[in-house]
Every structure is written in structure tokens, then in C-alpha cells.
Amino acid sequence: MRTRSQGAAGAPIPFSQCSVVGQAAPPWVAEMVALLMVIGLAVSFLVACSALLRWNEVRYRKKGLPPGTMGWPVFGETTEFLKQGPGFMKNQRLRYGSLFKSHILGCPTVVCMDPELNRFVLMNEGKGFVPGYPQSMLDILGRSNIAAVHGEMHKTMRSAMLGLVSSPMIRDKLLPRIDEFMRSYIDNWSGSVIDIQEKTKEMALMSALKQIASIETGPVSESLKTEIFKLVLGTLSLPINIPGTNYYRGFKARKNLVGLLRRLIEERRISRCSYDDMLGSLLKVDDSSKVKLNDEQIIDLIIALVYSGYETVSTTSMMAVKYLHDHPRVLEELRSEHLEIRKGKSREDGIDWSNYKTMKFTRAVILETLRMATVVNGVLRKTTKDVAMKGFIIPKGWRIYVYTREINYDPLMYPEPLTFNPWRWLDKNLDSHHHFMLFGGGGRMCPGKELGTAEIATFLHYFVSRYRWEEVGGDNILKFPRVQAPKGLHIRVWDNKDQIVQSIR
């Protein structure tokens, strides 16, 4: 005799067919089973995630560490850091104070937002602190990159760089080249709509290539430009070497760039011609050479020069145009300064060192642009031993993120900090304040800051004296992790008739 739970051959009947003999179960039963399975998987996933987060917190729970969260294994809180940027930092500061732990860009890190502590870290290299840039930056910019080395090697690389960008070098050699390049580069902008972000990127890169290796616009510069753009994006990424990632593209771009530079160096040596540029100075080997570098060091120094100058000069130039457009009174004052310099000069006449040194308000505009836009958010150091800071112990091998962004908006140092006010730099000697960190601090103060300022000032001289402009499109600007306009920053440009009248006079 068959039971109700057996089929014709005595086999059990599936659950979905058990409710009524010979009939399928209602559809809601199958839906309920599926829902229970989904809920089960979701709960399992959440439990696993919670366990991973808990494991990572326990892993980095050492006595004496500052409070904070560490996020996921390997990835840490990098996603939140890159997406939320200043918001993430402010939230963590509210929860844990001005010194807190995190895990960003592949490294366990203590974020420092205290001005006095930041100054202490920057001014005391060698007393437990060395450069601590993320692995992606070290891999892509090179092991001999000036930002990565320390001790005697840093002194050697810094000395070599300072020899290339000193004030006498800028005055006698670099400024005339910058001036010639800028006059030519912006000569035909009138009557067109341009993406000023794209233009300033190209401008900064081509100007650097001209100064470094006398490279003009052509196939070589195009090859270098393509690789450098990829390299820049890869320096601020997780070091995951998988096709499609910024790190993979950046690391591959470095290999291609190194190959191009090696060929250029070899061609110079074979030709035995004398070149009056930065590469020529680096390759010069005689009794007058103060510093002698090998080819690897020369290549990394060139990459560092291009990388640092390209990003800072291009972004600051773009944002200066943006702020000048939004603040007509500032633009009027700046234009007056440059039209005064143009008096008695024809359109073809350039500017010299004495003209540059009179650009007091221009320099103030550049400093205020750097402050407001925060082109550089901070610097990274690594501990070489356990270091005591504000009652906490930072373990050996940890990174310290000297986060200087908030100093730029400190109302005690900069009254009405969210107001674009270049005059503040004329009224007070703010750049000598001990918390002034727009160009870094200590023995790693940016060696190219004067050269970068001269390039931006020269660009602004010709741009504001020749042209007027208006924005078109209302393009959005992001300020973290890099200052950029994702869809470009488009402006319509036309001749400034006031400049033509001044030139005639």
C-alpha cells in the first residue's frame, strides 16, 4: 500500500508536489524557498564581511596606537579616502581627534591633522622619519626619485636638481625659454572655445620637455606626452598589477618612458654635440661637474622634474584662470600689473627677470590659488623606529600622512579662509609663517617652487594682457584626490583691446 509521500515506484515525492497528491505546490512556496536561500546567502555574506573587518581591526590593534578604523584587508579604507576625500578626513577627525589610524593606499597609516605635529614631522627627517610614499608611486616614479630617497642619496639628488632650477639658472637660461614658449603657445587662442584644462596640461608638459631636453612639438613629444599622462594617473592608486587598472597602465607607461629616455641619452652620447639644456648639464662629465649621476638616476630625476612640474603648474594655471573669471576685481588688479609691464613693448617683445620680479600681485594670486584649490593635500613619511607622538606610539614601518589641507582653511592663519583674497599675501608675510606648507617643509621644501612660479606667472602675463574670456558650459571641478574638471573647463577667448591700446602708446 502506497503512502501519500511515495510515487508509483515507491520513490519520495518532491516537497513542491507534497501539498496535494498529484498537484504541484502553489507558486508562493517556490518563491518562499528562493527568498529563504537569498536571505541565507546575504546573512552569510554579512557575517563573513563582519568577520573580515573584525579580523583586520584586531590585526592592527597594538597598545599605544591612536584610535581609528582600518577597513578591509589589503584595501583598507582607500575607497572611502579617494571617493570622499576631505569629507572622510573630517568625519574621522570628529570621531577620533587630529591624530588617527587608518589603512590607505596599501599601507597602515596614521593621519596627522595637527599643525604643530605636522611641522615636527617635516622638520625632523632622520629622527625616526623618512619619505613614505605609497608603493604605486615608488614603482612608477622610480627608486631613485628624489621624493623617495633619503640620507646621502637625497642630498645628491637634491643637489643635482637645485643645480638645474636655481634662481641664477632661471634668470639666465630658463626664463627666456619659458617666455619664448608661452608667447608662441597661446598666440592663436582668440576667437575660439578652448578647454583650458587640456591646454594648461599640454602647456606645462611641453614647456618642461623644452627646458629638460630641448624637445619641440613633434612625434617624440607626442610619444612622451601619451606615456606621462598614463604615468601620472598611476601614481595615486592601489598597487594591483592587473590589466585595466591605473597602476598597470602607469607602470607600463614608466617602462615605455624609460626606454624613450634611454634612447635619447644614447643618441646624445653618440652625437657628441653640446646641448644647453637640463639633460645636457646632467650628462656633462668634467671637473666642473659638482654631482655625477648614473643613467638610472638621471632618468628618475627627469621623470621627477616632469611629474612634479607638470601637475602643479598645469593645475594651478587652470585654477587661476577659474578664480580670475569668478573674481573680476582680482582680474582687474592683475591685468593692470601686467599692462604696466607691457608699456613700451610690442606684441613680439618678451619679458625678463626684472619684469618677473615686479609681479608682486601675480605672485599673490598664485599663492592664493594654491591655497584655495589645495593642489597638494599633504605628504607621506614612514617611521624607521617606534615614534612617540602626542601620547601615542606609532610603530616602526607605519606611514604618517602629514595632512596639510586643513591648514589652508585655518581662520586663525587665513581670516575668511573660503574667500579668494590675494591681497592677504601682500598685507602680511604669510609665506614665512612657520605653519606655511604650500610647498612642503623642512629639508624637502619643493626645490622647483621658484621655477614653477615663474612658469605660471609668465603664462598669466600673456594670457591676461592679450585676452579676455568667459566660461561656457558651467563645467564641474573636483578637488580630491586631484584637482580636475572631469569634463574639461571650457572658455571662450577673444582679444583684449586694452592691451592693443597700451602697446600702441
PDB file of N, CA and C in Angstrom, residues 154-230:
ATOM      1  N   HIS A 154      69.598  61.344  -0.998  1.00  0.00           N
ATOM      2  CA  HIS A 154      68.714  62.512  -1.132  1.00  0.00           C
ATOM      3  C   HIS A 154      69.526  63.783  -1.308  1.00  0.00           C
ATOM      4  N   LYS A 155      70.614  63.919  -0.566  1.00  0.00           N
ATOM      5  CA  LYS A 155      71.465  65.106  -0.703  1.00  0.00           C
ATOM      6  C   LYS A 155      72.025  65.205  -2.114  1.00  0.00           C
ATOM      7  N   THR A 156      72.427  64.056  -2.658  1.00  0.00           N
ATOM      8  CA  THR A 156      72.987  64.032  -4.018  1.00  0.00           C
ATOM      9  C   THR A 156      71.936  64.424  -5.052  1.00  0.00           C
ATOM     10  N   MET A 157      70.758  63.800  -4.969  1.00  0.00           N
ATOM     11  CA  MET A 157      69.704  64.077  -5.945  1.00  0.00           C
ATOM     12  C   MET A 157      69.181  65.506  -5.808  1.00  0.00           C
ATOM     13  N   ARG A 158      69.042  65.978  -4.581  1.00  0.00           N
ATOM     14  CA  ARG A 158      68.551  67.341  -4.367  1.00  0.00           C
ATOM     15  C   ARG A 158      69.562  68.363  -4.885  1.00  0.00           C
ATOM     16  N   SER A 159      70.843  68.098  -4.621  1.00  0.00           N
ATOM     17  CA  SER A 159      71.890  68.994  -5.110  1.00  0.00           C
ATOM     18  C   SER A 159      71.871  69.071  -6.640  1.00  0.00           C
ATOM     19  N   ALA A 160      71.683  67.909  -7.290  1.00  0.00           N
ATOM     20  CA  ALA A 160      71.618  67.883  -8.754  1.00  0.00           C
ATOM     21  C   ALA A 160      70.418  68.680  -9.264  1.00  0.00           C
ATOM     22  N   MET A 161      69.254  68.509  -8.596  1.00  0.00           N
ATOM     23  CA  MET A 161      68.065  69.230  -9.034  1.00  0.00           C
ATOM     24  C   MET A 161      68.195  70.730  -8.795  1.00  0.00           C
ATOM     25  N   LEU A 162      68.715  71.121  -7.631  1.00  0.00           N
ATOM     26  CA  LEU A 162      68.879  72.548  -7.341  1.00  0.00           C
ATOM     27  C   LEU A 162      69.838  73.213  -8.333  1.00  0.00           C
ATOM     28  N   GLY A 163      70.831  72.449  -8.778  1.00  0.00           N
ATOM     29  CA  GLY A 163      71.742  72.996  -9.779  1.00  0.00           C
ATOM     30  C   GLY A 163      71.058  73.309 -11.097  1.00  0.00           C
ATOM     31  N   LEU A 164      69.931  72.626 -11.349  1.00  0.00           N
ATOM     32  CA  LEU A 164      69.196  72.836 -12.603  1.00  0.00           C
ATOM     33  C   LEU A 164      68.146  73.940 -12.505  1.00  0.00           C
ATOM     34  N   VAL A 165      67.632  74.197 -11.287  1.00  0.00           N
ATOM     35  CA  VAL A 165      66.490  75.108 -11.141  1.00  0.00           C
ATOM     36  C   VAL A 165      66.773  76.253 -10.174  1.00  0.00           C
ATOM     37  N   SER A 166      68.029  76.584  -9.960  1.00  0.00           N
ATOM     38  CA  SER A 166      68.386  77.690  -9.069  1.00  0.00           C
ATOM     39  C   SER A 166      67.942  79.026  -9.674  1.00  0.00           C
ATOM     40  N   SER A 167      67.876  80.054  -8.845  1.00  0.00           N
ATOM     41  CA  SER A 167      67.459  81.383  -9.327  1.00  0.00           C
ATOM     42  C   SER A 167      68.345  81.899 -10.458  1.00  0.00           C
ATOM     43  N   PRO A 168      69.711  81.789 -10.350  1.00  0.00           N
ATOM     44  CA  PRO A 168      70.548  82.225 -11.486  1.00  0.00           C
ATOM     45  C   PRO A 168      70.242  81.470 -12.782  1.00  0.00           C
ATOM     46  N   MET A 169      69.964  80.148 -12.656  1.00  0.00           N
ATOM     47  CA  MET A 169      69.628  79.369 -13.850  1.00  0.00           C
ATOM     48  C   MET A 169      68.303  79.840 -14.448  1.00  0.00           C
ATOM     49  N   ILE A 170      67.327  80.108 -13.593  1.00  0.00           N
ATOM     50  CA  ILE A 170      66.038  80.601 -14.089  1.00  0.00           C
ATOM     51  C   ILE A 170      66.232  81.937 -14.781  1.00  0.00           C
ATOM     52  N   ARG A 171      66.963  82.848 -14.138  1.00  0.00           N
ATOM     53  CA  ARG A 171      67.172  84.200 -14.677  1.00  0.00           C
ATOM     54  C   ARG A 171      67.895  84.170 -16.026  1.00  0.00           C
ATOM     55  N   ASP A 172      68.974  83.398 -16.115  1.00  0.00           N
ATOM     56  CA  ASP A 172      69.838  83.471 -17.294  1.00  0.00           C
ATOM     57  C   ASP A 172      69.433  82.524 -18.424  1.00  0.00           C
ATOM     58  N   LYS A 173      68.873  81.359 -18.075  1.00  0.00           N
ATOM     59  CA  LYS A 173      68.619  80.354 -19.115  1.00  0.00           C
ATOM     60  C   LYS A 173      67.152  79.955 -19.253  1.00  0.00           C
ATOM     61  N   LEU A 174      66.505  79.635 -18.125  1.00  0.00           N
ATOM     62  CA  LEU A 174      65.180  79.031 -18.203  1.00  0.00           C
ATOM     63  C   LEU A 174      64.082  80.039 -18.526  1.00  0.00           C
ATOM     64  N   LEU A 175      64.099  81.204 -17.890  1.00  0.00           N
ATOM     65  CA  LEU A 175      63.032  82.176 -18.131  1.00  0.00           C
ATOM     66  C   LEU A 175      62.962  82.615 -19.592  1.00  0.00           C
ATOM     67  N   PRO A 176      64.095  82.895 -20.266  1.00  0.00           N
ATOM     68  CA  PRO A 176      63.998  83.232 -21.701  1.00  0.00           C
ATOM     69  C   PRO A 176      63.323  82.132 -22.526  1.00  0.00           C
ATOM     70  N   ARG A 177      63.588  80.858 -22.199  1.00  0.00           N
ATOM     71  CA  ARG A 177      62.951  79.759 -22.932  1.00  0.00           C
ATOM     72  C   ARG A 177      61.467  79.666 -22.596  1.00  0.00           C
ATOM     73  N   ILE A 178      61.151  79.835 -21.314  1.00  0.00           N
ATOM     74  CA  ILE A 178      59.746  79.808 -20.900  1.00  0.00           C
ATOM     75  C   ILE A 178      58.987  80.925 -21.589  1.00  0.00           C
ATOM     76  N   ASP A 179      59.578  82.106 -21.617  1.00  0.00           N
ATOM     77  CA  ASP A 179      58.930  83.263 -22.233  1.00  0.00           C
ATOM     78  C   ASP A 179      58.669  83.028 -23.719  1.00  0.00           C
ATOM     79  N   GLU A 180      59.675  82.540 -24.417  1.00  0.00           N
ATOM     80  CA  GLU A 180      59.525  82.266 -25.854  1.00  0.00           C
ATOM     81  C   GLU A 180      58.435  81.231 -26.102  1.00  0.00           C
ATOM     82  N   PHE A 181      58.426  80.176 -25.269  1.00  0.00           N
ATOM     83  CA  PHE A 181      57.436  79.120 -25.433  1.00  0.00           C
ATOM     84  C   PHE A 181      56.024  79.638 -25.179  1.00  0.00           C
ATOM     85  N   MET A 182      55.811  80.376 -24.080  1.00  0.00           N
ATOM     86  CA  MET A 182      54.476  80.854 -23.722  1.00  0.00           C
ATOM     87  C   MET A 182      53.912  81.796 -24.785  1.00  0.00           C
ATOM     88  N   ARG A 183      54.745  82.702 -25.278  1.00  0.00           N
ATOM     89  CA  ARG A 183      54.273  83.640 -26.315  1.00  0.00           C
ATOM     90  C   ARG A 183      53.770  82.892 -27.538  1.00  0.00           C
ATOM     91  N   SER A 184      54.505  81.866 -27.905  1.00  0.00           N
ATOM     92  CA  SER A 184      54.117  81.082 -29.081  1.00  0.00           C
ATOM     93  C   SER A 184      52.904  80.205 -28.806  1.00  0.00           C
ATOM     94  N   TYR A 185      52.867  79.608 -27.605  1.00  0.00           N
ATOM     95  CA  TYR A 185      51.833  78.620 -27.315  1.00  0.00           C
ATOM     96  C   TYR A 185      50.436  79.224 -27.288  1.00  0.00           C
ATOM     97  N   ILE A 186      50.281  80.416 -26.728  1.00  0.00           N
ATOM     98  CA  ILE A 186      48.937  80.990 -26.599  1.00  0.00           C
ATOM     99  C   ILE A 186      48.634  82.006 -27.701  1.00  0.00           C
ATOM    100  N   ASP A 187      49.432  82.018 -28.749  1.00  0.00           N
ATOM    101  CA  ASP A 187      49.343  83.080 -29.748  1.00  0.00           C
ATOM    102  C   ASP A 187      48.033  83.087 -30.532  1.00  0.00           C
ATOM    103  N   ASN A 188      47.425  81.939 -30.750  1.00  0.00           N
ATOM    104  CA  ASN A 188      46.264  81.871 -31.651  1.00  0.00           C
ATOM    105  C   ASN A 188      44.987  81.433 -30.948  1.00  0.00           C
ATOM    106  N   TRP A 189      44.792  81.823 -29.707  1.00  0.00           N
ATOM    107  CA  TRP A 189      43.611  81.406 -28.967  1.00  0.00           C
ATOM    108  C   TRP A 189      42.397  82.301 -29.212  1.00  0.00           C
ATOM    109  N   SER A 190      42.606  83.493 -29.711  1.00  0.00           N
ATOM    110  CA  SER A 190      41.498  84.439 -29.863  1.00  0.00           C
ATOM    111  C   SER A 190      40.436  83.921 -30.829  1.00  0.00           C
ATOM    112  N   GLY A 191      39.156  84.113 -30.442  1.00  0.00           N
ATOM    113  CA  GLY A 191      38.048  83.732 -31.305  1.00  0.00           C
ATOM    114  C   GLY A 191      37.667  82.273 -31.231  1.00  0.00           C
ATOM    115  N   SER A 192      38.207  81.546 -30.262  1.00  0.00           N
ATOM    116  CA  SER A 192      37.911  80.111 -30.183  1.00  0.00           C
ATOM    117  C   SER A 192      37.428  79.729 -28.783  1.00  0.00           C
ATOM    118  N   VAL A 193      36.772  78.568 -28.715  1.00  0.00           N
ATOM    119  CA  VAL A 193      36.407  77.973 -27.428  1.00  0.00           C
ATOM    120  C   VAL A 193      37.428  76.885 -27.143  1.00  0.00           C
ATOM    121  N   ILE A 194      38.096  76.985 -25.996  1.00  0.00           N
ATOM    122  CA  ILE A 194      39.143  76.016 -25.659  1.00  0.00           C
ATOM    123  C   ILE A 194      38.850  75.364 -24.310  1.00  0.00           C
ATOM    124  N   ASP A 195      39.404  74.196 -24.124  1.00  0.00           N
ATOM    125  CA  ASP A 195      39.375  73.531 -22.824  1.00  0.00           C
ATOM    126  C   ASP A 195      40.660  73.944 -22.114  1.00  0.00           C
ATOM    127  N   ILE A 196      40.540  74.874 -21.165  1.00  0.00           N
ATOM    128  CA  ILE A 196      41.738  75.412 -20.524  1.00  0.00           C
ATOM    129  C   ILE A 196      42.460  74.353 -19.706  1.00  0.00           C
ATOM    130  N   GLN A 197      41.740  73.329 -19.239  1.00  0.00           N
ATOM    131  CA  GLN A 197      42.404  72.238 -18.530  1.00  0.00           C
ATOM    132  C   GLN A 197      43.332  71.483 -19.477  1.00  0.00           C
ATOM    133  N   GLU A 198      42.834  71.144 -20.644  1.00  0.00           N
ATOM    134  CA  GLU A 198      43.647  70.430 -21.635  1.00  0.00           C
ATOM    135  C   GLU A 198      44.831  71.283 -22.081  1.00  0.00           C
ATOM    136  N   LYS A 199      44.576  72.572 -22.282  1.00  0.00           N
ATOM    137  CA  LYS A 199      45.627  73.474 -22.752  1.00  0.00           C
ATOM    138  C   LYS A 199      46.729  73.654 -21.712  1.00  0.00           C
ATOM    139  N   THR A 200      46.362  73.821 -20.449  1.00  0.00           N
ATOM    140  CA  THR A 200      47.399  74.026 -19.430  1.00  0.00           C
ATOM    141  C   THR A 200      48.189  72.744 -19.170  1.00  0.00           C
ATOM    142  N   LYS A 201      47.536  71.586 -19.312  1.00  0.00           N
ATOM    143  CA  LYS A 201      48.271  70.327 -19.193  1.00  0.00           C
ATOM    144  C   LYS A 201      49.331  70.220 -20.287  1.00  0.00           C
ATOM    145  N   GLU A 202      48.904  70.470 -21.510  1.00  0.00           N
ATOM    146  CA  GLU A 202      49.841  70.403 -22.629  1.00  0.00           C
ATOM    147  C   GLU A 202      50.922  71.460 -22.486  1.00  0.00           C
ATOM    148  N   MET A 203      50.517  72.662 -22.059  1.00  0.00           N
ATOM    149  CA  MET A 203      51.457  73.767 -21.885  1.00  0.00           C
ATOM    150  C   MET A 203      52.552  73.404 -20.883  1.00  0.00           C
ATOM    151  N   ALA A 204      52.151  72.892 -19.707  1.00  0.00           N
ATOM    152  CA  ALA A 204      53.123  72.557 -18.662  1.00  0.00           C
ATOM    153  C   ALA A 204      54.067  71.457 -19.127  1.00  0.00           C
ATOM    154  N   LEU A 205      53.519  70.469 -19.813  1.00  0.00           N
ATOM    155  CA  LEU A 205      54.338  69.345 -20.261  1.00  0.00           C
ATOM    156  C   LEU A 205      55.315  69.761 -21.353  1.00  0.00           C
ATOM    157  N   MET A 206      54.831  70.488 -22.350  1.00  0.00           N
ATOM    158  CA  MET A 206      55.703  70.893 -23.461  1.00  0.00           C
ATOM    159  C   MET A 206      56.771  71.878 -23.002  1.00  0.00           C
ATOM    160  N   SER A 207      56.412  72.765 -22.068  1.00  0.00           N
ATOM    161  CA  SER A 207      57.402  73.695 -21.521  1.00  0.00           C
ATOM    162  C   SER A 207      58.500  72.921 -20.793  1.00  0.00           C
ATOM    163  N   ALA A 208      58.098  71.907 -20.010  1.00  0.00           N
ATOM    164  CA  ALA A 208      59.079  71.098 -19.280  1.00  0.00           C
ATOM    165  C   ALA A 208      59.995  70.339 -20.234  1.00  0.00           C
ATOM    166  N   LEU A 209      59.430  69.747 -21.280  1.00  0.00           N
ATOM    167  CA  LEU A 209      60.236  68.984 -22.232  1.00  0.00           C
ATOM    168  C   LEU A 209      61.232  69.884 -22.968  1.00  0.00           C
ATOM    169  N   LYS A 210      60.819  71.109 -23.236  1.00  0.00           N
ATOM    170  CA  LYS A 210      61.710  72.060 -23.911  1.00  0.00           C
ATOM    171  C   LYS A 210      62.889  72.427 -23.015  1.00  0.00           C
ATOM    172  N   GLN A 211      62.617  72.668 -21.736  1.00  0.00           N
ATOM    173  CA  GLN A 211      63.676  73.029 -20.789  1.00  0.00           C
ATOM    174  C   GLN A 211      64.588  71.856 -20.493  1.00  0.00           C
ATOM    175  N   ILE A 212      64.001  70.663 -20.356  1.00  0.00           N
ATOM    176  CA  ILE A 212      64.781  69.494 -19.944  1.00  0.00           C
ATOM    177  C   ILE A 212      65.638  68.946 -21.076  1.00  0.00           C
ATOM    178  N   ALA A 213      65.057  68.809 -22.267  1.00  0.00           N
ATOM    179  CA  ALA A 213      65.792  68.133 -23.340  1.00  0.00           C
ATOM    180  C   ALA A 213      65.632  68.803 -24.698  1.00  0.00           C
ATOM    181  N   SER A 214      65.245  70.080 -24.724  1.00  0.00           N
ATOM    182  CA  SER A 214      65.101  70.840 -25.981  1.00  0.00           C
ATOM    183  C   SER A 214      64.156  70.151 -26.959  1.00  0.00           C
ATOM    184  N   ILE A 215      63.164  69.457 -26.439  1.00  0.00           N
ATOM    185  CA  ILE A 215      62.218  68.724 -27.292  1.00  0.00           C
ATOM    186  C   ILE A 215      61.104  69.659 -27.735  1.00  0.00           C
ATOM    187  N   GLU A 216      60.914  69.790 -29.030  1.00  0.00           N
ATOM    188  CA  GLU A 216      59.865  70.629 -29.594  1.00  0.00           C
ATOM    189  C   GLU A 216      58.657  69.757 -29.936  1.00  0.00           C
ATOM    190  N   THR A 217      57.579  70.406 -30.347  1.00  0.00           N
ATOM    191  CA  THR A 217      56.370  69.686 -30.734  1.00  0.00           C
ATOM    192  C   THR A 217      56.664  68.766 -31.929  1.00  0.00           C
ATOM    193  N   GLY A 218      56.280  67.501 -31.808  1.00  0.00           N
ATOM    194  CA  GLY A 218      56.543  66.545 -32.880  1.00  0.00           C
ATOM    195  C   GLY A 218      56.297  65.129 -32.392  1.00  0.00           C
ATOM    196  N   PRO A 219      56.743  64.136 -33.152  1.00  0.00           N
ATOM    197  CA  PRO A 219      56.493  62.727 -32.804  1.00  0.00           C
ATOM    198  C   PRO A 219      57.051  62.335 -31.436  1.00  0.00           C
ATOM    199  N   VAL A 220      58.259  62.822 -31.099  1.00  0.00           N
ATOM    200  CA  VAL A 220      58.870  62.457 -29.811  1.00  0.00           C
ATOM    201  C   VAL A 220      58.051  63.015 -28.657  1.00  0.00           C
ATOM    202  N   SER A 221      57.670  64.279 -28.775  1.00  0.00           N
ATOM    203  CA  SER A 221      56.889  64.897 -27.692  1.00  0.00           C
ATOM    204  C   SER A 221      55.521  64.229 -27.547  1.00  0.00           C
ATOM    205  N   GLU A 222      54.921  63.817 -28.652  1.00  0.00           N
ATOM    206  CA  GLU A 222      53.623  63.143 -28.594  1.00  0.00           C
ATOM    207  C   GLU A 222      53.739  61.788 -27.896  1.00  0.00           C
ATOM    208  N   SER A 223      54.823  61.067 -28.190  1.00  0.00           N
ATOM    209  CA  SER A 223      55.047  59.775 -27.530  1.00  0.00           C
ATOM    210  C   SER A 223      55.237  59.960 -26.034  1.00  0.00           C
ATOM    211  N   LEU A 224      56.038  60.948 -25.677  1.00  0.00           N
ATOM    212  CA  LEU A 224      56.289  61.225 -24.262  1.00  0.00           C
ATOM    213  C   LEU A 224      55.012  61.678 -23.560  1.00  0.00           C
ATOM    214  N   LYS A 225      54.240  62.519 -24.234  1.00  0.00           N
ATOM    215  CA  LYS A 225      53.010  63.041 -23.638  1.00  0.00           C
ATOM    216  C   LYS A 225      52.037  61.910 -23.316  1.00  0.00           C
ATOM    217  N   THR A 226      51.873  60.987 -24.240  1.00  0.00           N
ATOM    218  CA  THR A 226      50.958  59.861 -24.030  1.00  0.00           C
ATOM    219  C   THR A 226      51.357  59.046 -22.803  1.00  0.00           C
ATOM    220  N   GLU A 227      52.653  58.769 -22.682  1.00  0.00           N
ATOM    221  CA  GLU A 227      53.119  57.938 -21.569  1.00  0.00           C
ATOM    222  C   GLU A 227      53.049  58.692 -20.238  1.00  0.00           C
ATOM    223  N   ILE A 228      53.371  59.975 -20.248  1.00  0.00           N
ATOM    224  CA  ILE A 228      53.381  60.754 -18.999  1.00  0.00           C
ATOM    225  C   ILE A 228      51.974  60.904 -18.450  1.00  0.00           C
ATOM    226  N   PHE A 229      50.982  61.103 -19.299  1.00  0.00           N
ATOM    227  CA  PHE A 229      49.595  61.209 -18.838  1.00  0.00           C
ATOM    228  C   PHE A 229      49.177  59.931 -18.109  1.00  0.00           C
ATOM    229  N   LYS A 230      49.551  58.770 -18.651  1.00  0.00           N
ATOM    230  CA  LYS A 230      49.221  57.489 -18.013  1.00  0.00           C
ATOM    231  C   LYS A 230      49.996  57.332 -16.698  1.00  0.00           C
TER     232      LYS A 230
END
